mmCIF file of C-alpha atoms in Angstrom:
data_model
loop_
_atom_site.group_PDB
_atom_site.id
_atom_site.type_symbol
_atom_site.label_atom_id
_atom_site.label_comp_id
_atom_site.label_asym_id
_atom_site.label_seq_id
_atom_site.Cartn_x
_atom_site.Cartn_y
_atom_site.Cartn_z
ATOM 1 C CA MET A 1 155.964 88.712 -92.450
ATOM 2 C CA THR A 2 156.269 86.573 -89.385
ATOM 3 C CA GLU A 3 158.193 89.100 -87.223
ATOM 4 C CA ALA A 4 156.800 89.959 -83.817
ATOM 5 C CA ALA A 5 154.311 92.775 -83.633
ATOM 6 C CA GLY A 6 156.547 94.769 -81.365
ATOM 7 C CA ASP A 7 159.286 94.703 -84.017
ATOM 8 C CA TRP A 8 156.856 95.605 -86.838
ATOM 9 C CA ALA A 9 155.600 98.584 -84.941
ATOM 10 C CA THR A 10 158.916 100.320 -85.411
ATOM 11 C CA ARG A 11 159.061 99.826 -89.104
ATOM 12 C CA THR A 12 157.890 102.135 -91.882
ATOM 13 C CA PRO A 13 156.297 101.265 -95.246
ATOM 14 C CA ASN A 14 158.682 100.943 -98.192
ATOM 15 C CA ARG A 15 156.652 102.611 -100.869
ATOM 16 C CA GLY A 16 157.759 106.205 -99.941
ATOM 17 C CA VAL A 17 154.489 106.866 -98.168
ATOM 18 C CA LEU A 18 154.627 109.800 -95.774
ATOM 19 C CA LEU A 19 153.121 108.744 -92.543
ATOM 20 C CA THR A 20 152.284 112.398 -91.671
ATOM 21 C CA GLU A 21 149.594 112.341 -94.468
ATOM 22 C CA HIS A 22 146.128 111.456 -93.382
ATOM 23 C CA ALA A 23 144.402 108.648 -95.137
ATOM 24 C CA LEU A 24 141.249 109.349 -93.246
ATOM 25 C CA GLN A 25 139.799 112.338 -91.329
ATOM 26 C CA ALA A 26 136.533 112.172 -89.438
ATOM 27 C CA VAL A 27 135.167 115.389 -87.912
ATOM 28 C CA ASP A 28 132.126 115.442 -85.615
ATOM 29 C CA LEU A 29 130.707 112.398 -87.487
ATOM 30 C CA THR A 30 127.202 111.773 -86.155
ATOM 31 C CA LYS A 31 124.427 109.250 -87.076
ATOM 32 C CA MET A 32 120.951 109.252 -85.638
ATOM 33 C CA PHE A 33 118.113 106.813 -86.127
ATOM 34 C CA GLY A 34 115.051 108.690 -85.016
ATOM 35 C CA ASP A 35 115.712 109.837 -81.511
ATOM 36 C CA PHE A 36 118.535 107.316 -80.908
ATOM 37 C CA THR A 37 122.126 108.621 -81.489
ATOM 38 C CA ALA A 38 124.213 105.633 -82.703
ATOM 39 C CA VAL A 39 127.398 107.652 -83.384
ATOM 40 C CA ASP A 40 127.838 110.977 -81.523
ATOM 41 C CA ARG A 41 130.280 113.597 -82.842
ATOM 42 C CA VAL A 42 133.166 111.194 -83.500
ATOM 43 C CA SER A 43 136.423 112.738 -84.539
ATOM 44 C CA PHE A 44 139.792 110.977 -85.396
ATOM 45 C CA THR A 45 142.490 110.668 -88.072
ATOM 46 C CA VAL A 46 144.272 107.764 -89.547
ATOM 47 C CA GLU A 47 147.794 108.134 -90.968
ATOM 48 C CA ARG A 48 148.763 106.572 -94.321
ATOM 49 C CA GLY A 49 150.495 103.210 -94.165
ATOM 50 C CA THR A 50 149.441 102.433 -90.599
ATOM 51 C CA ILE A 51 147.112 99.997 -88.846
ATOM 52 C CA PHE A 52 144.372 101.808 -86.916
ATOM 53 C CA GLY A 53 142.281 99.858 -84.335
ATOM 54 C CA PHE A 54 138.692 100.837 -83.555
ATOM 55 C CA LEU A 55 137.629 99.153 -80.289
ATOM 56 C CA GLY A 56 134.321 98.965 -78.471
ATOM 57 C CA PRO A 57 131.743 96.531 -77.034
ATOM 58 C CA ASN A 58 128.886 95.280 -79.106
ATOM 59 C CA GLY A 59 126.436 98.166 -79.949
ATOM 60 C CA ALA A 60 129.006 100.809 -79.257
ATOM 61 C CA GLY A 61 128.879 102.318 -82.740
ATOM 62 C CA LYS A 62 131.799 100.618 -84.477
ATOM 63 C CA THR A 63 130.005 99.129 -87.506
ATOM 64 C CA THR A 64 127.803 102.187 -87.995
ATOM 65 C CA THR A 65 130.963 104.317 -88.082
ATOM 66 C CA ILE A 66 132.569 101.992 -90.611
ATOM 67 C CA ARG A 67 129.426 102.013 -92.796
ATOM 68 C CA MET A 68 129.545 105.780 -92.967
ATOM 69 C CA LEU A 69 133.203 105.838 -93.870
ATOM 70 C CA LEU A 70 132.434 103.375 -96.666
ATOM 71 C CA GLY A 71 129.720 105.618 -98.056
ATOM 72 C CA LEU A 72 127.077 102.935 -97.316
ATOM 73 C CA LEU A 73 125.304 105.057 -94.684
ATOM 74 C CA ARG A 74 124.802 108.843 -94.935
ATOM 75 C CA PRO A 75 125.871 110.755 -91.801
ATOM 76 C CA THR A 76 123.229 112.796 -89.993
ATOM 77 C CA SER A 77 125.989 115.501 -89.567
ATOM 78 C CA GLY A 78 129.737 115.817 -89.612
ATOM 79 C CA THR A 79 132.258 115.013 -92.369
ATOM 80 C CA ALA A 80 134.564 112.139 -93.360
ATOM 81 C CA ILE A 81 137.317 112.463 -95.800
ATOM 82 C CA VAL A 82 138.866 109.145 -97.065
ATOM 83 C CA LEU A 83 142.003 109.405 -99.261
ATOM 84 C CA GLY A 84 141.250 113.060 -99.881
ATOM 85 C CA LEU A 85 137.683 112.381 -101.025
ATOM 86 C CA ASP A 86 134.331 113.301 -99.267
ATOM 87 C CA VAL A 87 132.543 110.120 -98.581
ATOM 88 C CA VAL A 88 129.121 111.719 -99.186
ATOM 89 C CA LYS A 89 129.908 113.833 -102.258
ATOM 90 C CA GLN A 90 132.416 111.472 -103.861
ATOM 91 C CA THR A 91 131.131 107.968 -102.783
ATOM 92 C CA ASP A 92 131.822 106.217 -106.062
ATOM 93 C CA GLU A 93 135.401 107.517 -106.246
ATOM 94 C CA VAL A 94 136.028 106.356 -102.620
ATOM 95 C CA LYS A 95 134.765 102.870 -103.300
ATOM 96 C CA LYS A 96 137.092 102.440 -106.249
ATOM 97 C CA ARG A 97 140.083 103.086 -103.936
ATOM 98 C CA ILE A 98 139.274 101.111 -100.857
ATOM 99 C CA GLY A 99 138.688 97.556 -99.779
ATOM 100 C CA TYR A 100 136.218 96.133 -97.346
ATOM 101 C CA MET A 101 135.961 92.922 -95.436
ATOM 102 C CA SER A 102 132.839 92.391 -93.275
ATOM 103 C CA GLN A 103 132.597 90.340 -90.132
ATOM 104 C CA ARG A 104 130.364 87.852 -92.005
ATOM 105 C CA PHE A 105 131.995 85.736 -94.641
ATOM 106 C CA SER A 106 130.774 87.286 -97.905
ATOM 107 C CA LEU A 107 132.242 84.984 -100.531
ATOM 108 C CA TYR A 108 130.353 82.280 -102.439
ATOM 109 C CA ASP A 109 130.638 78.764 -100.869
ATOM 110 C CA ASP A 110 129.544 77.094 -104.175
ATOM 111 C CA LEU A 111 132.332 78.671 -106.131
ATOM 112 C CA THR A 112 135.966 77.612 -106.161
ATOM 113 C CA VAL A 113 138.742 79.781 -104.701
ATOM 114 C CA ASP A 114 139.679 80.908 -108.312
ATOM 115 C CA GLU A 115 136.160 81.545 -109.274
ATOM 116 C CA ASN A 116 135.624 83.807 -106.277
ATOM 117 C CA LEU A 117 138.631 85.729 -107.019
ATOM 118 C CA ASN A 118 137.654 86.031 -110.708
ATOM 119 C CA PHE A 119 134.235 87.389 -109.643
ATOM 120 C CA TYR A 120 135.576 89.953 -107.234
ATOM 121 C CA GLY A 121 138.343 91.057 -109.434
ATOM 122 C CA ARG A 122 135.925 91.678 -112.344
ATOM 123 C CA THR A 123 133.533 93.510 -110.015
ATOM 124 C CA TYR A 124 136.352 95.937 -109.243
ATOM 125 C CA GLY A 125 137.285 96.298 -112.913
ATOM 126 C CA VAL A 126 140.417 94.044 -112.736
ATOM 127 C CA ARG A 127 140.634 91.993 -115.935
ATOM 128 C CA ASN A 128 142.932 90.021 -118.238
ATOM 129 C CA ARG A 129 146.695 90.001 -117.417
ATOM 130 C CA ARG A 130 146.267 92.236 -114.385
ATOM 131 C CA LEU A 131 143.661 89.808 -112.960
ATOM 132 C CA ARG A 132 146.008 86.882 -113.496
ATOM 133 C CA ASP A 133 148.855 88.774 -111.756
ATOM 134 C CA ARG A 134 146.667 89.875 -108.830
ATOM 135 C CA LYS A 135 145.308 86.403 -108.362
ATOM 136 C CA GLY A 136 148.793 85.091 -108.210
ATOM 137 C CA PHE A 137 149.744 87.602 -105.596
ATOM 138 C CA VAL A 138 146.621 86.932 -103.552
ATOM 139 C CA LEU A 139 147.109 83.162 -103.618
ATOM 140 C CA GLN A 140 150.751 83.366 -102.612
ATOM 141 C CA MET A 141 150.082 85.972 -99.866
ATOM 142 C CA ALA A 142 147.181 83.935 -98.430
ATOM 143 C CA GLY A 143 148.962 80.523 -98.624
ATOM 144 C CA LEU A 144 146.264 79.200 -101.026
ATOM 145 C CA MET A 145 148.533 78.130 -103.902
ATOM 146 C CA GLY A 146 147.375 74.728 -105.089
ATOM 147 C CA ARG A 147 143.852 75.221 -103.729
ATOM 148 C CA GLU A 148 142.524 77.269 -106.645
ATOM 149 C CA ARG A 149 139.974 74.551 -107.705
ATOM 150 C CA GLU A 150 138.857 73.826 -104.183
ATOM 151 C CA LEU A 151 135.212 74.762 -103.334
ATOM 152 C CA THR A 152 135.304 77.758 -100.942
ATOM 153 C CA GLY A 153 132.687 76.051 -98.724
ATOM 154 C CA HIS A 154 135.157 73.199 -98.070
ATOM 155 C CA LEU A 155 137.789 75.636 -96.634
ATOM 156 C CA SER A 156 138.313 75.947 -92.858
ATOM 157 C CA GLY A 157 137.382 79.187 -91.161
ATOM 158 C CA GLY A 158 141.002 80.412 -91.182
ATOM 159 C CA TRP A 159 141.445 79.769 -94.939
ATOM 160 C CA LYS A 160 138.109 81.363 -95.769
ATOM 161 C CA GLN A 161 139.196 84.451 -93.766
ATOM 162 C CA ARG A 162 142.447 84.682 -95.855
ATOM 163 C CA LEU A 163 140.552 84.312 -99.073
ATOM 164 C CA ALA A 164 138.101 87.059 -98.049
ATOM 165 C CA LEU A 165 141.028 89.300 -97.373
ATOM 166 C CA GLY A 166 142.473 88.466 -100.806
ATOM 167 C CA ALA A 167 139.169 89.339 -102.501
ATOM 168 C CA ALA A 168 139.118 92.662 -100.670
ATOM 169 C CA ILE A 169 142.634 93.627 -101.877
ATOM 170 C CA ILE A 170 142.597 92.157 -105.363
ATOM 171 C CA HIS A 171 142.146 95.570 -106.871
ATOM 172 C CA GLU A 172 145.209 97.032 -104.869
ATOM 173 C CA PRO A 173 143.140 99.407 -102.605
ATOM 174 C CA GLU A 174 144.992 102.176 -100.927
ATOM 175 C CA MET A 175 142.945 101.747 -97.718
ATOM 176 C CA LEU A 176 141.436 98.583 -96.279
ATOM 177 C CA PHE A 177 138.413 98.521 -93.869
ATOM 178 C CA LEU A 178 138.098 95.337 -91.737
ATOM 179 C CA ASP A 179 134.959 94.970 -89.527
ATOM 180 C CA GLU A 180 135.695 92.214 -86.786
ATOM 181 C CA PRO A 181 137.742 90.108 -89.328
ATOM 182 C CA THR A 182 138.881 87.523 -86.855
ATOM 183 C CA ALA A 183 135.634 86.930 -84.902
ATOM 184 C CA GLY A 184 135.175 83.246 -84.357
ATOM 185 C CA VAL A 185 138.592 82.238 -85.779
ATOM 186 C CA ASP A 186 141.071 80.159 -83.752
ATOM 187 C CA PRO A 187 144.205 81.910 -82.200
ATOM 188 C CA ILE A 188 146.690 80.441 -84.698
ATOM 189 C CA SER A 189 144.661 81.573 -87.731
ATOM 190 C CA ARG A 190 144.190 84.976 -86.081
ATOM 191 C CA ARG A 191 147.901 85.392 -85.760
ATOM 192 C CA ALA A 192 148.540 84.271 -89.331
ATOM 193 C CA PHE A 193 145.908 86.836 -90.470
ATOM 194 C CA TRP A 194 147.634 89.618 -88.620
ATOM 195 C CA ASP A 195 150.877 88.704 -90.194
ATOM 196 C CA LEU A 196 149.208 89.339 -93.512
ATOM 197 C CA LEU A 197 147.969 92.757 -92.328
ATOM 198 C CA TYR A 198 151.507 93.697 -91.190
ATOM 199 C CA HIS A 199 152.791 92.787 -94.650
ATOM 200 C CA LEU A 200 150.101 95.002 -96.326
ATOM 201 C CA ALA A 201 150.905 97.989 -94.035
ATOM 202 C CA GLU A 202 154.628 97.591 -94.845
ATOM 203 C CA GLU A 203 153.698 97.759 -98.496
ATOM 204 C CA GLY A 204 151.879 101.092 -97.824
ATOM 205 C CA THR A 205 148.227 99.950 -97.455
ATOM 206 C CA THR A 206 146.397 101.792 -94.685
ATOM 207 C CA VAL A 207 144.266 99.443 -92.592
ATOM 208 C CA MET A 208 141.370 100.349 -90.232
ATOM 209 C CA VAL A 209 140.126 97.397 -88.237
ATOM 210 C CA THR A 210 137.467 96.968 -85.688
ATOM 211 C CA THR A 211 138.102 94.353 -82.985
ATOM 212 C CA HIS A 212 137.185 93.412 -79.446
ATOM 213 C CA TYR A 213 140.339 91.325 -78.994
ATOM 214 C CA MET A 214 142.742 93.301 -76.864
ATOM 215 C CA ASP A 215 145.745 91.300 -77.865
ATOM 216 C CA GLU A 216 145.101 92.357 -81.447
ATOM 217 C CA ALA A 217 144.666 95.973 -80.371
ATOM 218 C CA GLU A 218 148.241 95.883 -78.956
ATOM 219 C CA HIS A 219 149.451 95.294 -82.528
ATOM 220 C CA CYS A 220 147.862 98.527 -83.879
ATOM 221 C CA GLN A 221 149.943 101.687 -84.244
ATOM 222 C CA SER A 222 147.021 103.872 -83.103
ATOM 223 C CA LEU A 223 143.652 103.176 -81.443
ATOM 224 C CA ALA A 224 140.305 104.655 -80.526
ATOM 225 C CA PHE A 225 137.922 103.274 -77.945
ATOM 226 C CA ILE A 226 134.319 103.971 -78.628
ATOM 227 C CA GLN A 227 131.543 103.578 -75.970
ATOM 228 C CA GLN A 228 127.834 104.480 -76.486
ATOM 229 C CA GLY A 229 128.623 106.189 -79.798
ATOM 230 C CA ARG A 230 131.379 108.408 -78.366
ATOM 231 C CA ILE A 231 135.154 108.106 -78.525
ATOM 232 C CA VAL A 232 136.426 107.894 -74.954
ATOM 233 C CA VAL A 233 140.130 107.310 -75.492
ATOM 234 C CA GLN A 234 142.480 107.441 -78.485
ATOM 235 C CA GLY A 235 146.139 107.388 -79.236
ATOM 236 C CA SER A 236 149.003 104.824 -79.520
ATOM 237 C CA PRO A 237 148.822 101.760 -77.309
ATOM 238 C CA VAL A 238 151.901 102.897 -75.343
ATOM 239 C CA VAL A 239 150.546 106.376 -74.691
ATOM 240 C CA ILE A 240 147.099 105.129 -73.848
ATOM 241 C CA LYS A 241 148.445 102.757 -71.149
ATOM 242 C CA GLU A 242 150.703 105.522 -69.777
ATOM 243 C CA THR A 243 148.179 108.308 -69.632
ATOM 244 C CA GLU A 244 144.605 107.129 -69.717
ATOM 245 C CA MET A 245 144.471 104.489 -66.898
ATOM 246 C CA ARG A 246 142.178 105.639 -64.024
ATOM 247 C CA GLY A 247 143.936 104.264 -60.947
ATOM 248 C CA GLN A 248 146.577 101.578 -60.362
ATOM 249 C CA VAL A 249 146.283 97.893 -61.138
ATOM 250 C CA LEU A 250 147.014 95.292 -58.405
ATOM 251 C CA GLU A 251 147.433 91.782 -59.722
ATOM 252 C CA ILE A 252 146.439 89.066 -57.262
ATOM 253 C CA ASP A 253 147.332 85.394 -57.401
ATOM 254 C CA CYS A 254 145.290 83.354 -55.044
ATOM 255 C CA ASP A 255 143.927 79.787 -54.542
ATOM 256 C CA GLU A 256 140.219 80.752 -54.619
ATOM 257 C CA PRO A 257 139.713 83.396 -57.295
ATOM 258 C CA ALA A 258 135.923 83.109 -57.404
ATOM 259 C CA ILE A 259 135.604 83.656 -53.655
ATOM 260 C CA ALA A 260 138.194 86.457 -53.791
ATOM 261 C CA MET A 261 136.263 88.197 -56.609
ATOM 262 C CA GLN A 262 133.095 88.240 -54.510
ATOM 263 C CA VAL A 263 135.021 89.586 -51.421
ATOM 264 C CA LEU A 264 136.768 92.333 -53.392
ATOM 265 C CA ARG A 265 133.679 93.406 -55.326
ATOM 266 C CA GLY A 266 131.768 93.669 -52.104
ATOM 267 C CA SER A 267 134.491 95.583 -50.246
ATOM 268 C CA GLY A 268 133.517 99.018 -51.521
ATOM 269 C CA ILE A 269 137.150 100.105 -51.666
ATOM 270 C CA LEU A 270 137.939 99.138 -55.329
ATOM 271 C CA GLY A 271 136.839 100.828 -58.528
ATOM 272 C CA GLU A 272 137.048 97.663 -60.679
ATOM 273 C CA VAL A 273 137.759 94.030 -60.100
ATOM 274 C CA ALA A 274 138.218 91.694 -63.102
ATOM 275 C CA LEU A 275 139.500 88.175 -63.718
ATOM 276 C CA TYR A 276 142.315 87.609 -66.169
ATOM 277 C CA GLY A 277 142.738 83.914 -66.541
ATOM 278 C CA ALA A 278 143.503 82.649 -63.016
ATOM 279 C CA LEU A 279 144.661 86.039 -61.886
ATOM 280 C CA ILE A 280 142.665 89.006 -60.500
ATOM 281 C CA HIS A 281 143.181 92.650 -61.382
ATOM 282 C CA ALA A 282 141.962 95.127 -58.733
ATOM 283 C CA VAL A 283 141.906 98.799 -59.624
ATOM 284 C CA ALA A 284 141.870 101.815 -57.369
ATOM 285 C CA SER A 285 143.652 105.140 -56.929
ATOM 286 C CA ASP A 286 146.841 104.520 -54.871
ATOM 287 C CA VAL A 287 145.899 100.798 -54.712
ATOM 288 C CA HIS A 288 149.318 100.038 -53.101
ATOM 289 C CA VAL A 289 148.038 101.700 -49.902
ATOM 290 C CA LEU A 290 145.108 99.264 -49.868
ATOM 291 C CA VAL A 291 147.310 96.087 -50.019
ATOM 292 C CA PRO A 292 147.253 95.337 -46.223
ATOM 293 C CA GLU A 293 143.395 95.743 -46.052
ATOM 294 C CA ILE A 294 142.929 93.623 -49.221
ATOM 295 C CA ALA A 295 145.118 90.939 -47.806
ATOM 296 C CA GLY A 296 143.268 91.012 -44.522
ATOM 297 C CA ARG A 297 139.894 90.680 -46.170
ATOM 298 C CA LEU A 298 140.987 87.801 -48.279
ATOM 299 C CA GLN A 299 142.541 86.022 -45.386
ATOM 300 C CA ALA A 300 139.423 86.390 -43.270
ATOM 301 C CA ALA A 301 137.437 84.823 -46.120
ATOM 302 C CA GLY A 302 139.742 81.755 -46.151
ATOM 303 C CA VAL A 303 141.444 82.792 -49.377
ATOM 304 C CA GLN A 304 145.268 82.038 -49.569
ATOM 305 C CA VAL A 305 147.090 84.739 -51.455
ATOM 306 C CA ARG A 306 150.244 83.571 -53.220
ATOM 307 C CA ALA A 307 151.286 86.919 -54.552
ATOM 308 C CA MET A 308 150.136 90.531 -55.021
ATOM 309 C CA GLU A 309 151.914 93.096 -57.091
ATOM 310 C CA VAL A 310 151.130 96.494 -58.556
ATOM 311 C CA ILE A 311 151.580 96.170 -62.308
ATOM 312 C CA ALA A 312 151.577 98.328 -65.471
ATOM 313 C CA PRO A 313 148.035 98.309 -66.902
ATOM 314 C CA SER A 314 147.159 96.371 -69.977
ATOM 315 C CA LEU A 315 145.017 97.763 -72.773
ATOM 316 C CA GLU A 316 142.172 95.759 -71.404
ATOM 317 C CA ASP A 317 142.641 97.353 -68.006
ATOM 318 C CA VAL A 318 142.415 100.767 -69.636
ATOM 319 C CA PHE A 319 139.447 99.809 -71.770
ATOM 320 C CA ILE A 320 137.435 98.555 -68.776
ATOM 321 C CA SER A 321 138.429 101.681 -66.868
ATOM 322 C CA SER A 322 137.429 103.932 -69.708
ATOM 323 C CA VAL A 323 133.988 102.409 -70.525
ATOM 324 C CA ARG A 324 133.000 102.491 -66.829
ATOM 325 C CA VAL A 325 132.880 106.313 -67.067
ATOM 326 C CA PRO A 326 129.212 107.444 -67.167
ATOM 327 C CA ALA A 327 128.226 108.459 -70.675
ATOM 328 C CA ASP A 328 127.193 111.899 -69.629
ATOM 329 C CA SER A 329 130.597 112.682 -68.394
ATOM 330 C CA VAL A 330 132.356 111.510 -71.626
ATOM 331 C CA GLU A 331 133.561 114.128 -74.053
ATOM 332 C CA THR A 332 134.468 113.374 -77.610
ATOM 333 C CA THR A 333 138.169 113.793 -78.136
ATOM 334 C CA ALA A 334 139.438 115.446 -81.315
#
């Protein structure tokens, strides 16, 4: 459960789940609010026993899509099949077989850990011995053993997050939907939370997670980027980085990154310039050809360049490149 994400990505679930079977299929899923199209002909599939990442900026359509997949919001058009069930025609059956964790903490602060688990377990129809067994599993998985009588409101953000995940899986759902589950949580708690997700996927649970953290996206087995209601890129992290980057990435290490950013953005020769910590990523087609000119412009501005190197793009590079494409030129991928 604590192995590196890269090692986990090569593993397969141990419940005999066939990864070629789709846990979810969305076809031309569309949602309009009056004249505004929030989700525009979105199509993608999620294989059983995998972690699927759904990425996009705020307002891109992530939460609206999730709400349609949960049966909470009726699509304007298109279809969504979750675990072989139509989310519009078989909503109640879908809800019994899935779990959901929202970006807002949804448990009761004035109840203890045990009382929250009792409440959510009974809501899902889990009672008696099965409820006791499931609570034991959740408490052990989440590291909450010994905290059963602690008021939920007294827990730190990371522990609340684990408890919310436990409440979402107490009925053993086949598929789990997580909407920005680690927003506002410290990096150590985020990593511990993802360790729990790896464990669930190993056991055969399918996970769909929305996130804007690119380091988390690297841990997913497949991804889709959504922008202005449309999917602009999808595939595995490796394939996306190999095939979807528009241009090359030049990484620049210099002594005055703020000045360098202004110079490079005003040069008119680069498609994108972004700051990654103390380093600058400059993107352009055949950017290696521009290295002498970039070096000259920075030197003229009094910026000392320590190193410049063309590097493999990160997911964040690809994402920035993808969302810069004008919406009218974006076609939904199947």
